[in-house]
């Protein structure tokens, strides 16, 4: 959470260019925005980058840092917006992460005047005090690294000196090599339109960057770092779509096809090796959060169908429920590859000797770098905070893996089926969304294949449409929640093929007055949405696509900020 971008260049650039690069990271948080230049110009405010751009004058500079915030410590105020400076204004700081012992560090310092409620400000005062005591900037940063607890990716810009210091622990940080100089940022998307060359920071590393050179250090010693070349499909333009979410929903046939092809060609070898790792393991555990967790639930189901037992656990609870050893394979599923809860779970698993593999979207993300093997889902950047196309491709990757163990699914038709599903049902979803515009609660029920779909669609309805939605196991509803069903309560019933138990659950809610909305591939159930597919993983993908569209169009009916829903950030890099 929070995006940071620093730019340093042999040629002048404008602060508008800096903010445009920052905008590509806005999915990481959008509570406030700010920047500082080497000349000492500091601008910051609450709100999003587009609004900010309209109010700030343009400056030309050769070194500047910027920040888009997802508030953790301290409310959404101008004072709490980054960059921060210390009393002497020697330099500016931007930070992503949480300094857990900031109060203890503050107690060590004397005579400082704090102007914000953030944990970040302590970094500035701490380093400034060390500099005042005679240490160099680098030594002061090393002292901070030695004493700070928590997570951080920090950029430090000295006033009047064209140099950026960058250092990190747990939060992501990357140095992009662009033609005129360097970009230091939370992730590659800040510069991936200009360069595909980067150096990824590991924990406790620091870099001193000028417009022409850089040096990396760890524990005070210079270290050599490798330049990596990466590939991303960059998609910034919304084209004919009013929101990224609907654009990304419509991209699903294309990205699905790209992945299916890659799993048979470029990534075939990796898929084979991943299936070997699964075979060798005594225990296979998926770990993920949010939407990626729902994809992993489907993974467990697909494997179960082949007779291979696996399990999945929400990342933030991994340590409380799972034990690992050297015969355990932990497979992380993550769009960003940076979700802190997943990273912490992987560190815990690694300490216990487990082997680590992953399925990620962002190349060279921390989770990918922690994995001995990582499949990429190749969707290109997903800009809307709500995951859509990345979920679909996570499920496809899991289907391809389960296929290696005998799961029966034709991956070649997935892309076409998704396209038909969108073409056939989008109009009807719009009508339903109008009907459900003012509803307070929606329940979604499924079993087996359709249970993760119920949960994923509910998550979309909550985060985008702000509807209280519960995705449940059909069998569990009558153990309590059915008490909430009243006349007209919408209940989405997901009935794959001949799932007569799900059909009974549907009748049960209808008998209590629910407005059942049936999604099925079996015309016998007179579904509202008849999906043209067999009852394998494709059903789960198509039914979710209907759920995605429903959430989108209800949110649109309600006039909500679909791509940037309140309180959320796409990349959850704090615990
Ligand atoms: O990047 P990750 O896949 O690890 O992110 C996990 C969740 O934060 C994410 O799936 C979140 O639930 C989605 N934005 C929901 O649409």
Coordinates of C-alpha atoms and ligand atoms in Angstrom, one line a residue:
X1 CA 0.0 0.0 0.0
X2 CA 1.2 3.5 -0.8
X3 CA 3.1 4.0 -4.0
X4 CA 6.5 5.8 -4.1
X5 CA 8.3 7.1 -7.2
X6 CA 11.6 9.0 -7.4
X7 CA 13.0 10.3 -10.6
X8 CA 16.5 11.4 -11.3
X9 CA 17.7 12.5 -14.7
X10 CA 20.4 14.1 -16.7
X11 CA 17.8 16.1 -18.5
X12 CA 15.1 18.2 -16.8
X13 CA 11.7 16.7 -16.4
X14 CA 8.5 18.2 -15.1
X15 CA 6.6 17.4 -12.0
X16 CA 3.7 16.6 -14.2
X17 CA 5.8 13.8 -15.7
X18 CA 6.6 12.6 -12.2
X19 CA 3.0 12.6 -11.2
X20 CA 2.0 10.7 -14.4
X21 CA 4.5 8.0 -13.4
X22 CA 3.1 8.1 -9.8
X23 CA -0.4 7.7 -11.3
X24 CA 0.5 4.3 -12.6
X25 CA 0.9 3.3 -9.0
X26 CA -2.2 5.0 -7.8
X27 CA -3.9 1.6 -7.4
X28 CA -1.6 1.2 -4.3
X29 CA -3.5 3.9 -2.5
X30 CA -5.3 7.2 -3.2
X31 CA -5.9 9.0 0.1
X32 CA -3.4 11.8 -0.5
X33 CA -0.6 12.7 -2.9
X34 CA 2.6 14.8 -2.8
X35 CA 6.0 15.4 -4.2
X36 CA 9.2 17.2 -3.4
X37 CA 12.0 18.4 -5.7
X38 CA 15.7 18.8 -5.1
X39 CA 15.2 22.6 -5.2
X40 CA 13.1 22.3 -2.1
X41 CA 9.6 22.6 -3.6
X42 CA 7.1 20.6 -1.6
X43 CA 3.5 20.1 -2.7
X44 CA 1.0 17.8 -1.1
X45 CA -2.7 17.4 -0.5
X46 CA -5.4 15.0 0.3
X47 CA -7.3 13.3 -2.6
X48 CA -6.4 11.7 -5.9
X49 CA -3.6 12.5 -8.3
X50 CA -5.9 13.9 -11.1
X51 CA -7.4 16.5 -8.8
X52 CA -4.0 17.4 -7.4
X53 CA -2.6 17.8 -10.9
X54 CA -5.2 20.5 -11.5
X55 CA -4.2 22.5 -8.5
X56 CA -0.4 22.4 -8.5
X57 CA 1.9 24.5 -10.7
X58 CA 4.3 22.7 -13.0
X59 CA 8.0 22.7 -12.0
X60 CA 11.0 21.6 -13.9
X61 CA 13.7 19.6 -12.0
X62 CA 16.3 16.9 -12.3
X63 CA 15.5 15.0 -9.1
X64 CA 12.3 14.6 -7.2
X65 CA 10.3 12.1 -5.1
X66 CA 6.6 11.5 -4.9
X67 CA 4.0 9.5 -2.9
X68 CA 0.4 8.3 -3.2
X69 CA -0.9 7.3 0.2
X70 CA -3.1 4.6 1.7
X71 CA -3.4 5.8 5.3
X72 CA -2.2 3.6 8.1
X73 CA -1.0 5.9 10.9
X74 CA -2.7 9.2 11.1
X75 CA -5.9 10.3 9.3
X76 CA -6.3 11.5 5.7
X77 CA -5.0 15.1 6.1
X78 CA -2.6 17.3 4.3
X79 CA -0.2 17.2 7.2
X80 CA 0.0 13.5 7.1
X81 CA 0.5 13.4 3.4
X82 CA 4.1 12.6 2.2
X83 CA 6.8 13.8 1.6
X84 CA 7.9 14.5 5.1
X85 CA 10.8 16.5 6.3
X86 CA 12.5 16.9 9.7
X87 CA 13.1 20.2 11.6
X88 CA 16.1 21.3 9.6
X89 CA 14.5 20.6 6.2
X90 CA 17.8 19.0 5.1
X91 CA 16.0 16.4 3.0
X92 CA 12.6 14.9 2.2
X93 CA 11.3 11.4 2.8
X94 CA 8.6 9.2 1.2
X95 CA 7.7 5.9 2.7
X96 CA 5.7 2.8 2.1
X97 CA 5.2 0.5 5.1
X98 CA 4.8 0.8 8.8
X99 CA 7.5 1.7 11.3
X100 CA 6.3 -0.4 14.3
X101 CA 8.7 1.0 16.9
X102 CA 8.3 4.6 15.9
X103 CA 7.3 5.6 19.4
X104 CA 10.4 4.0 20.9
X105 CA 12.6 5.7 18.2
X106 CA 10.9 9.0 18.9
X107 CA 11.7 8.6 22.7
X108 CA 15.4 8.4 21.8
X109 CA 15.3 11.8 20.1
X110 CA 15.2 15.1 21.9
X111 CA 14.1 18.6 20.8
X112 CA 12.3 17.6 17.7
X113 CA 9.1 19.2 16.5
X114 CA 6.6 16.8 14.9
X115 CA 4.0 18.1 12.5
X116 CA 2.2 15.0 11.5
X117 CA 0.6 11.9 13.2
X118 CA 2.5 9.5 10.9
X119 CA 5.0 6.8 11.8
X120 CA 7.0 8.0 8.7
X121 CA 8.0 11.3 10.1
X122 CA 10.2 9.6 12.6
X123 CA 12.4 8.4 9.8
X124 CA 13.2 12.0 8.8
X125 CA 13.9 13.1 12.4
X126 CA 16.0 10.0 13.2
X127 CA 18.2 10.4 10.2
X128 CA 18.5 14.1 10.6
X129 CA 19.7 13.7 14.2
X130 CA 22.3 11.2 13.1
X131 CA 23.6 13.6 10.4
X132 CA 23.7 16.3 13.0
X133 CA 25.8 14.0 15.2
X134 CA 28.4 13.7 12.4
X135 CA 27.4 10.6 10.5
X136 CA 27.1 10.7 6.7
X137 CA 23.7 10.2 5.1
X138 CA 24.5 6.6 4.3
X139 CA 25.7 5.9 7.8
X140 CA 22.6 7.5 9.2
X141 CA 20.4 5.3 7.0
X142 CA 22.4 2.2 8.1
X143 CA 21.8 3.2 11.7
X144 CA 18.1 3.5 11.0
X145 CA 18.0 0.1 9.3
X146 CA 19.7 -1.4 12.3
X147 CA 17.2 0.1 14.8
X148 CA 13.9 0.3 12.9
X149 CA 11.3 -2.5 13.3
X150 CA 8.6 -2.9 10.8
X151 CA 8.3 -2.6 7.0
X152 CA 9.6 0.1 4.8
X153 CA 10.6 1.2 1.3
X154 CA 11.9 4.7 1.7
X155 CA 13.3 7.4 -0.7
X156 CA 15.3 10.2 0.7
X157 CA 16.0 13.3 -1.4
X158 CA 18.6 15.7 0.0
X159 CA 17.8 19.4 -0.7
X160 CA 20.2 20.9 -3.2
X161 CA 22.0 17.7 -4.0
X162 CA 20.9 15.7 -7.1
X163 CA 20.9 12.3 -5.5
X164 CA 18.3 9.8 -4.2
X165 CA 18.9 7.4 -1.4
X166 CA 16.6 4.4 -1.4
X167 CA 16.4 1.5 1.1
X168 CA 13.9 -1.1 2.1
X169 CA 12.8 -4.0 4.3
X170 CA 9.8 -6.1 3.4
X171 CA 8.1 -3.4 1.3
X172 CA 8.9 -3.6 -2.4
X173 CA 11.4 -1.3 -4.1
X174 CA 12.9 -1.4 -7.6
X175 CA 15.4 0.8 -9.5
X176 CA 14.3 1.3 -13.1
X177 CA 17.0 2.1 -15.7
X178 CA 15.6 4.6 -18.2
X179 CA 17.4 6.3 -21.0
X180 CA 18.0 9.7 -19.2
X181 CA 18.6 8.4 -15.7
X182 CA 16.8 6.3 -13.1
X183 CA 13.3 5.8 -11.6
X184 CA 13.1 4.3 -8.1
X185 CA 9.6 3.1 -7.3
X186 CA 7.4 0.6 -5.5
X187 CA 7.0 -1.5 -8.6
X188 CA 7.9 -1.7 -12.3
X189 CA 4.7 -0.1 -13.5
X190 CA 6.0 3.4 -12.7
X191 CA 8.5 3.0 -15.6
X192 CA 7.6 -0.1 -17.6
X193 CA 6.3 2.1 -20.4
X194 CA 9.8 3.5 -20.8
X195 CA 12.1 0.6 -19.9
X196 CA 12.2 -3.1 -19.2
X197 CA 15.4 -3.0 -17.3
X198 CA 15.5 -3.0 -13.5
X199 CA 17.3 -3.9 -10.4
X200 CA 15.2 -5.3 -7.5
X201 CA 16.1 -4.4 -4.0
X202 CA 16.3 -7.1 -1.4
X203 CA 15.8 -6.5 2.3
X204 CA 18.3 -4.3 4.1
X205 CA 19.8 -3.0 0.9
X206 CA 20.3 0.6 0.2
X207 CA 21.2 2.4 -3.1
X208 CA 22.7 5.8 -3.7
X209 CA 21.5 7.0 -7.1
X210 CA 22.6 9.9 -9.2
X211 CA 21.5 10.8 -12.7
X212 CA 24.4 8.8 -14.2
X213 CA 25.2 6.1 -11.7
X214 CA 24.1 4.0 -8.7
X215 CA 25.7 2.0 -6.0
X216 CA 24.1 -0.6 -3.8
X217 CA 25.1 -1.3 -0.2
X218 CA 24.2 -3.9 2.4
X219 CA 25.2 -3.5 6.1
X220 CA 27.5 -0.7 5.0
X221 CA 29.4 -2.7 2.4
X222 CA 29.1 -2.2 -1.4
X223 CA 27.4 -5.0 -3.2
X224 CA 27.0 -6.0 -6.9
X225 CA 23.5 -6.3 -8.2
X226 CA 22.2 -7.9 -11.4
X227 CA 20.1 -6.0 -13.9
X228 CA 17.0 -7.9 -14.8
X229 CA 15.0 -7.6 -18.0
X230 CA 11.3 -8.1 -17.7
X231 CA 8.3 -8.1 -20.0
X232 CA 4.9 -6.6 -19.3
X233 CA 2.0 -5.8 -21.5
X234 CA 1.3 -2.2 -20.7
X235 CA -2.3 -1.2 -20.8
X236 CA -3.1 2.3 -19.6
X237 CA -5.7 3.4 -22.1
X238 CA -9.4 2.8 -21.2
X239 CA -10.3 3.2 -24.9
X240 CA -14.1 2.9 -25.2
X241 CA -14.8 1.8 -21.7
X242 CA -15.8 4.2 -18.9
X243 CA -13.9 2.2 -16.3
X244 CA -10.9 0.0 -16.1
X245 CA -13.0 -2.7 -14.4
X246 CA -15.2 -3.2 -17.4
X247 CA -12.3 -2.9 -19.8
X248 CA -10.5 -5.6 -17.8
X249 CA -13.6 -7.8 -17.7
X250 CA -13.7 -7.6 -21.5
X251 CA -10.0 -8.4 -21.8
X252 CA -10.6 -11.8 -20.3
X253 CA -10.9 -13.8 -23.5
X254 CA -7.7 -12.3 -24.8
X255 CA -5.6 -12.8 -21.7
X256 CA -7.0 -16.3 -21.2
X257 CA -5.9 -17.3 -24.6
X258 CA -2.5 -15.8 -24.1
X259 CA -2.0 -17.9 -20.9
X260 CA -3.4 -21.1 -22.4
X261 CA -0.9 -20.7 -25.3
X262 CA 2.0 -19.9 -23.0
X263 CA 1.3 -22.9 -20.8
X264 CA 1.7 -25.1 -23.9
X265 CA 4.8 -23.3 -25.2
X266 CA 7.0 -20.8 -23.2
X267 CA 5.8 -21.9 -19.8
X268 CA 5.3 -25.6 -20.5
X269 CA 8.6 -26.5 -18.9
X270 CA 7.7 -24.6 -15.7
X271 CA 4.2 -26.2 -15.6
X272 CA 5.9 -29.6 -15.8
X273 CA 8.3 -28.8 -13.1
X274 CA 5.5 -27.5 -10.9
X275 CA 3.6 -30.7 -11.3
X276 CA 6.8 -32.6 -10.4
X277 CA 7.0 -30.5 -7.2
X278 CA 3.4 -31.3 -6.4
X279 CA 4.1 -35.1 -7.0
X280 CA 7.2 -35.0 -4.8
X281 CA 5.5 -33.3 -1.9
X282 CA 3.9 -35.1 1.0
X283 CA 1.7 -32.1 1.7
X284 CA 0.6 -29.3 -0.8
X285 CA -0.7 -26.1 0.7
X286 CA -1.9 -23.1 -1.2
X287 CA -1.7 -19.7 0.4
X288 CA -3.3 -16.5 -0.8
X289 CA -5.6 -13.6 0.2
X290 CA -8.9 -12.1 -1.1
X291 CA -9.7 -13.0 -4.7
X292 CA -6.5 -15.1 -5.1
X293 CA -7.7 -17.1 -2.1
X294 CA -10.9 -17.8 -4.0
X295 CA -8.9 -19.0 -7.0
X296 CA -7.0 -21.3 -4.7
X297 CA -10.2 -22.8 -3.3
X298 CA -11.0 -23.8 -6.8
X299 CA -7.5 -25.2 -7.1
X300 CA -8.1 -27.4 -4.1
X301 CA -11.4 -28.6 -5.6
X302 CA -9.8 -29.4 -9.0
X303 CA -7.1 -31.4 -7.3
X304 CA -9.6 -33.2 -5.1
X305 CA -11.5 -34.3 -8.3
X306 CA -8.2 -36.0 -9.4
X307 CA -7.7 -37.7 -6.1
X308 CA -4.9 -35.5 -5.0
X309 CA -5.6 -33.9 -1.6
X310 CA -4.3 -30.3 -1.2
X311 CA -5.4 -27.5 1.2
X312 CA -5.5 -23.8 1.1
X313 CA -5.4 -21.2 3.9
X314 CA -5.9 -17.5 4.0
X315 CA -2.4 -16.0 4.2
X316 CA -2.9 -13.9 7.4
X317 CA -3.9 -17.1 9.3
X318 CA -1.3 -19.4 7.8
X319 CA 1.0 -19.4 10.9
X320 CA -2.0 -20.1 13.1
X321 CA -3.2 -23.2 11.3
X322 CA -0.5 -24.8 9.2
X323 CA 2.7 -26.6 10.0
X324 CA 5.3 -27.3 7.3
X325 CA 8.4 -29.3 6.9
X326 CA 10.8 -30.2 4.1
X327 CA 8.1 -32.4 2.5
X328 CA 5.7 -29.6 2.2
X329 CA 5.1 -27.6 -0.9
X330 CA 3.6 -24.2 -0.4
X331 CA 2.1 -22.6 -3.5
X332 CA 1.5 -18.9 -3.2
X333 CA -1.1 -17.4 -5.4
X334 CA -0.9 -13.6 -5.8
X335 CA -1.6 -11.1 -8.5
X336 CA 0.8 -8.5 -7.2
X337 CA 3.3 -10.9 -5.8
X338 CA 3.7 -8.4 -2.9
X339 CA 0.8 -9.1 -0.5
X340 CA 2.4 -8.8 2.9
X341 CA 0.3 -11.5 4.5
X342 CA 1.4 -13.9 1.8
X343 CA 5.1 -12.9 2.2
X344 CA 4.9 -13.4 5.9
X345 CA 3.3 -16.8 5.4
X346 CA 6.1 -17.8 2.9
X347 CA 8.8 -16.7 5.3
X348 CA 7.3 -18.8 8.0
X349 CA 7.0 -21.8 5.7
X350 CA 10.6 -21.3 4.5
X351 CA 11.9 -21.2 8.0
X352 CA 10.2 -24.6 8.6
X353 CA 12.0 -26.0 5.5
X354 CA 9.0 -26.0 3.1
X355 CA 9.6 -25.6 -0.7
X356 CA 8.0 -22.5 -2.2
X357 CA 6.3 -22.2 -5.6
X358 CA 4.0 -19.5 -6.8
X359 CA 1.5 -18.3 -9.4
X360 CA 1.8 -14.6 -9.9
X361 CA 1.1 -11.8 -12.3
X362 CA 3.8 -9.2 -11.7
X363 CA 7.2 -10.4 -12.9
X364 CA 10.1 -10.2 -10.5
X365 CA 7.7 -9.4 -7.7
X366 CA 9.0 -10.4 -4.2
X367 CA 6.9 -13.6 -4.1
X368 CA 8.2 -14.6 -7.4
X369 CA 11.7 -14.0 -6.3
X370 CA 11.1 -16.1 -3.1
X371 CA 9.9 -19.0 -5.1
X372 CA 12.0 -21.8 -6.5
X373 CA 9.4 -21.9 -9.4
X374 CA 6.9 -19.4 -10.4
X375 CA 4.2 -19.5 -13.1
X376 CA 3.2 -16.2 -14.6
X377 CA -0.5 -15.6 -15.5
X378 CA 0.4 -12.9 -18.1
X379 CA -2.6 -10.7 -17.9
X380 CA -0.6 -7.4 -18.1
X381 CA -1.3 -4.7 -15.6
X382 CA -4.6 -4.8 -13.8
X383 CA -5.5 -1.3 -12.9
X384 CA -8.9 -1.5 -11.3
X385 CA -8.5 -2.4 -7.6
X386 CA -11.0 -5.2 -8.0
X387 CA -9.4 -8.3 -9.5
X388 CA -11.2 -9.7 -12.5
X389 CA -8.9 -10.9 -15.4
X390 CA -6.2 -12.0 -12.9
X391 CA -8.7 -14.2 -11.1
X392 CA -9.6 -15.9 -14.4
X393 CA -6.0 -16.5 -15.3
X394 CA -5.2 -17.8 -11.9
X395 CA -8.0 -20.3 -12.3
X396 CA -6.7 -21.3 -15.7
X397 CA -3.2 -21.8 -14.4
X398 CA -4.6 -24.1 -11.6
X399 CA -6.7 -26.0 -14.2
X400 CA -3.7 -26.6 -16.3
X401 CA -1.8 -27.9 -13.3
X402 CA -4.7 -30.1 -12.2
X403 CA -4.9 -31.4 -15.8
X404 CA -1.5 -32.9 -15.3
X405 CA -3.0 -35.1 -12.6
X406 CA -6.0 -36.1 -14.8
X407 CA -8.5 -33.3 -14.3
X408 CA -10.7 -33.3 -17.4
X409 CA -11.1 -29.9 -19.0
X410 CA -10.6 -28.5 -22.4
X411 CA -8.5 -25.3 -22.0
X412 CA -8.6 -24.5 -25.7
X413 CA -12.3 -23.4 -25.6
X414 CA -12.0 -21.2 -22.5
X415 CA -11.3 -18.0 -24.2
X416 CA -14.2 -18.4 -26.7
X417 CA -16.6 -19.4 -23.9
X418 CA -15.8 -16.3 -21.9
X419 CA -16.4 -14.1 -24.9
X420 CA -19.8 -15.8 -25.5
X421 CA -20.7 -15.4 -21.9
X422 CA -20.0 -11.7 -21.9
X423 CA -21.7 -11.2 -25.3
X424 CA -24.8 -13.2 -24.3
X425 CA -25.3 -11.9 -20.7
X426 CA -24.0 -8.4 -20.4
X427 CA -27.3 -6.8 -21.5
X428 CA -29.3 -8.9 -19.1
X429 CA -26.9 -8.2 -16.2
X430 CA -27.5 -4.5 -16.8
X431 CA -31.3 -5.0 -16.4
X432 CA -30.8 -7.0 -13.3
X433 CA -28.4 -4.4 -11.9
X434 CA -31.1 -1.8 -12.3
X435 CA -33.5 -4.0 -10.4
X436 CA -31.0 -4.6 -7.6
X437 CA -29.7 -1.0 -7.5
X438 CA -31.1 -0.3 -4.0
X439 CA -30.8 -3.7 -2.4
X440 CA -29.0 -3.8 1.0
X441 CA -28.0 -7.5 1.1
X442 CA -27.4 -10.2 -1.5
X443 CA -26.6 -13.8 -0.6
X444 CA -24.8 -16.1 -3.0
X445 CA -24.8 -19.9 -2.6
X446 CA -22.8 -22.6 -4.2
X447 CA -21.3 -26.1 -3.6
X448 CA -18.0 -27.6 -4.7
X449 CA -17.2 -26.0 -8.0
X450 CA -19.6 -23.1 -7.4
X451 CA -18.8 -22.3 -3.8
X452 CA -15.6 -20.3 -4.5
X453 CA -17.6 -18.5 -7.2
X454 CA -20.2 -17.5 -4.6
X455 CA -17.5 -16.1 -2.4
X456 CA -15.7 -14.3 -5.2
X457 CA -18.8 -12.7 -6.6
X458 CA -19.8 -11.6 -3.1
X459 CA -16.4 -10.0 -2.6
X460 CA -16.9 -8.1 -5.9
X461 CA -20.3 -6.9 -4.8
X462 CA -18.9 -5.7 -1.4
X463 CA -15.8 -3.9 -2.7
X464 CA -17.2 -2.3 -5.8
X465 CA -21.0 -1.9 -5.3
X466 CA -20.8 -1.5 -1.4
X467 CA -23.6 -4.1 -1.1
X468 CA -23.5 -6.4 1.9
X469 CA -23.0 -9.7 0.2
X470 CA -22.3 -13.1 1.6
X471 CA -21.0 -16.0 -0.5
X472 CA -21.8 -19.2 1.3
X473 CA -21.9 -23.0 0.9
X474 CA -25.4 -23.9 -0.1
X475 CA -25.5 -26.6 2.6
X476 CA -24.5 -24.2 5.3
X477 CA -27.2 -21.5 4.7
X478 CA -29.8 -23.3 6.7
X479 CA -27.6 -23.5 9.7
X480 CA -28.3 -19.9 10.6
X481 CA -28.1 -17.4 7.8
X482 CA -31.4 -18.5 6.3
X483 CA -33.0 -16.5 9.2
X484 CA -32.1 -13.4 7.2
X485 CA -34.0 -14.3 4.1
X486 CA -37.1 -12.2 3.8
X487 CA -39.6 -11.5 1.0
X488 CA -37.6 -10.4 -2.0
X489 CA -34.1 -10.9 -0.6
X490 CA -31.9 -11.6 -3.6
X491 CA -30.1 -14.9 -3.5
X492 CA -27.8 -15.9 -6.3
X493 CA -27.9 -19.7 -6.7
X494 CA -25.0 -21.2 -8.6
X495 CA -26.1 -24.7 -9.9
X496 CA -23.6 -26.5 -12.0
X497 CA -25.0 -29.3 -14.2
X498 CA -26.9 -31.9 -12.1
X499 CA -26.3 -30.5 -8.7
X500 CA -29.7 -31.4 -7.3
X501 CA -28.5 -30.6 -3.7
X502 CA -27.9 -27.0 -4.9
X503 CA -31.3 -27.1 -6.6
X504 CA -32.9 -28.1 -3.2
X505 CA -31.1 -25.2 -1.5
X506 CA -32.5 -22.9 -4.1
X507 CA -36.0 -24.2 -3.5
X508 CA -35.5 -23.7 0.3
X509 CA -34.7 -20.0 -0.1
X510 CA -37.5 -19.5 -2.6
X511 CA -39.9 -21.1 -0.1
X512 CA -39.0 -18.3 2.3
X513 CA -39.7 -15.6 -0.3
X514 CA -36.2 -15.0 -1.7
X515 CA -35.8 -13.6 -5.1
X516 CA -33.6 -16.4 -6.5
X517 CA -31.3 -15.6 -9.4
X518 CA -30.2 -18.9 -10.9
X519 CA -26.9 -19.3 -12.7
X520 CA -26.6 -22.7 -14.3
X521 CA -25.4 -24.6 -17.3
X522 CA -28.5 -26.9 -17.0
X523 CA -31.7 -25.6 -18.7
X524 CA -33.7 -28.0 -16.6
X525 CA -33.4 -25.5 -13.7
X526 CA -34.8 -22.6 -15.8
X527 CA -31.8 -20.4 -15.0
X528 CA -31.8 -16.6 -15.3
X529 CA -28.3 -17.0 -16.8
X530 CA -27.8 -20.2 -18.8
X531 CA -24.1 -20.7 -19.2
X532 CA -22.9 -22.6 -22.3
X533 CA -20.3 -24.8 -20.8
X534 CA -19.6 -28.2 -19.3
X535 CA -19.4 -28.6 -15.6
X536 CA -15.7 -28.3 -15.1
X537 CA -13.5 -25.3 -14.2
X538 CA -15.0 -23.4 -17.1
X539 CA -18.3 -23.2 -15.2
X540 CA -16.5 -21.5 -12.3
X541 CA -14.9 -19.0 -14.6
X542 CA -18.1 -18.1 -16.5
X543 CA -20.3 -17.9 -13.5
X544 CA -17.7 -15.5 -11.9
X545 CA -17.7 -13.4 -15.0
X546 CA -21.5 -12.9 -14.5
X547 CA -20.8 -12.0 -10.9
X548 CA -18.1 -9.5 -11.9
X549 CA -20.5 -7.9 -14.4
X550 CA -23.3 -7.8 -11.8
X551 CA -21.1 -6.0 -9.3
X552 CA -19.8 -3.6 -11.9
X553 CA -23.3 -2.6 -13.2
X554 CA -24.8 -2.3 -9.7
X555 CA -21.9 0.0 -8.8
X556 CA -22.4 2.0 -12.0
X557 CA -26.1 2.3 -11.2
X558 CA -25.1 3.7 -7.8
X559 CA -22.6 6.1 -9.3
X560 CA -19.7 4.7 -7.2
X561 CA -16.0 5.2 -7.8
X562 CA -15.6 1.8 -9.4
X563 CA -11.9 1.6 -10.1
X564 CA -10.9 3.1 -6.8
X565 CA -13.3 2.0 -4.2
X566 CA -13.2 3.6 -0.8
X567 CA -10.7 2.4 1.9
X568 CA -9.1 -0.1 -0.5
X569 CA -5.8 -0.5 -2.2
X570 CA -4.8 -3.0 -4.8
X571 CA -1.5 -4.1 -3.4
X572 CA -1.8 -4.8 0.3
X573 CA 1.7 -4.4 1.5
X574 CA 1.0 -4.1 5.2
X575 CA -0.2 -6.7 7.6
Ligands
LIG1 O1 -2.1 -9.2 -5.2 P1 -2.8 -10.3 -4.5 O2 -3.5 -11.3 -5.4 O3 -2.0 -11.1 -3.5 O4 -3.9 -9.6 -3.7 C1 -4.8 -10.3 -2.8 C2 -6.0 -9.4 -2.4 O5 -5.6 -8.3 -1.8 C3 -6.8 -9.1 -3.7 O6 -7.2 -10.3 -4.4 C4 -8.1 -8.4 -3.4 O7 -8.9 -9.2 -2.6 C5 -8.7 -7.9 -4.7 N1 -8.4 -6.6 -4.9 C6 -10.2 -8.1 -4.7 O8 -10.8 -7.8 -5.9

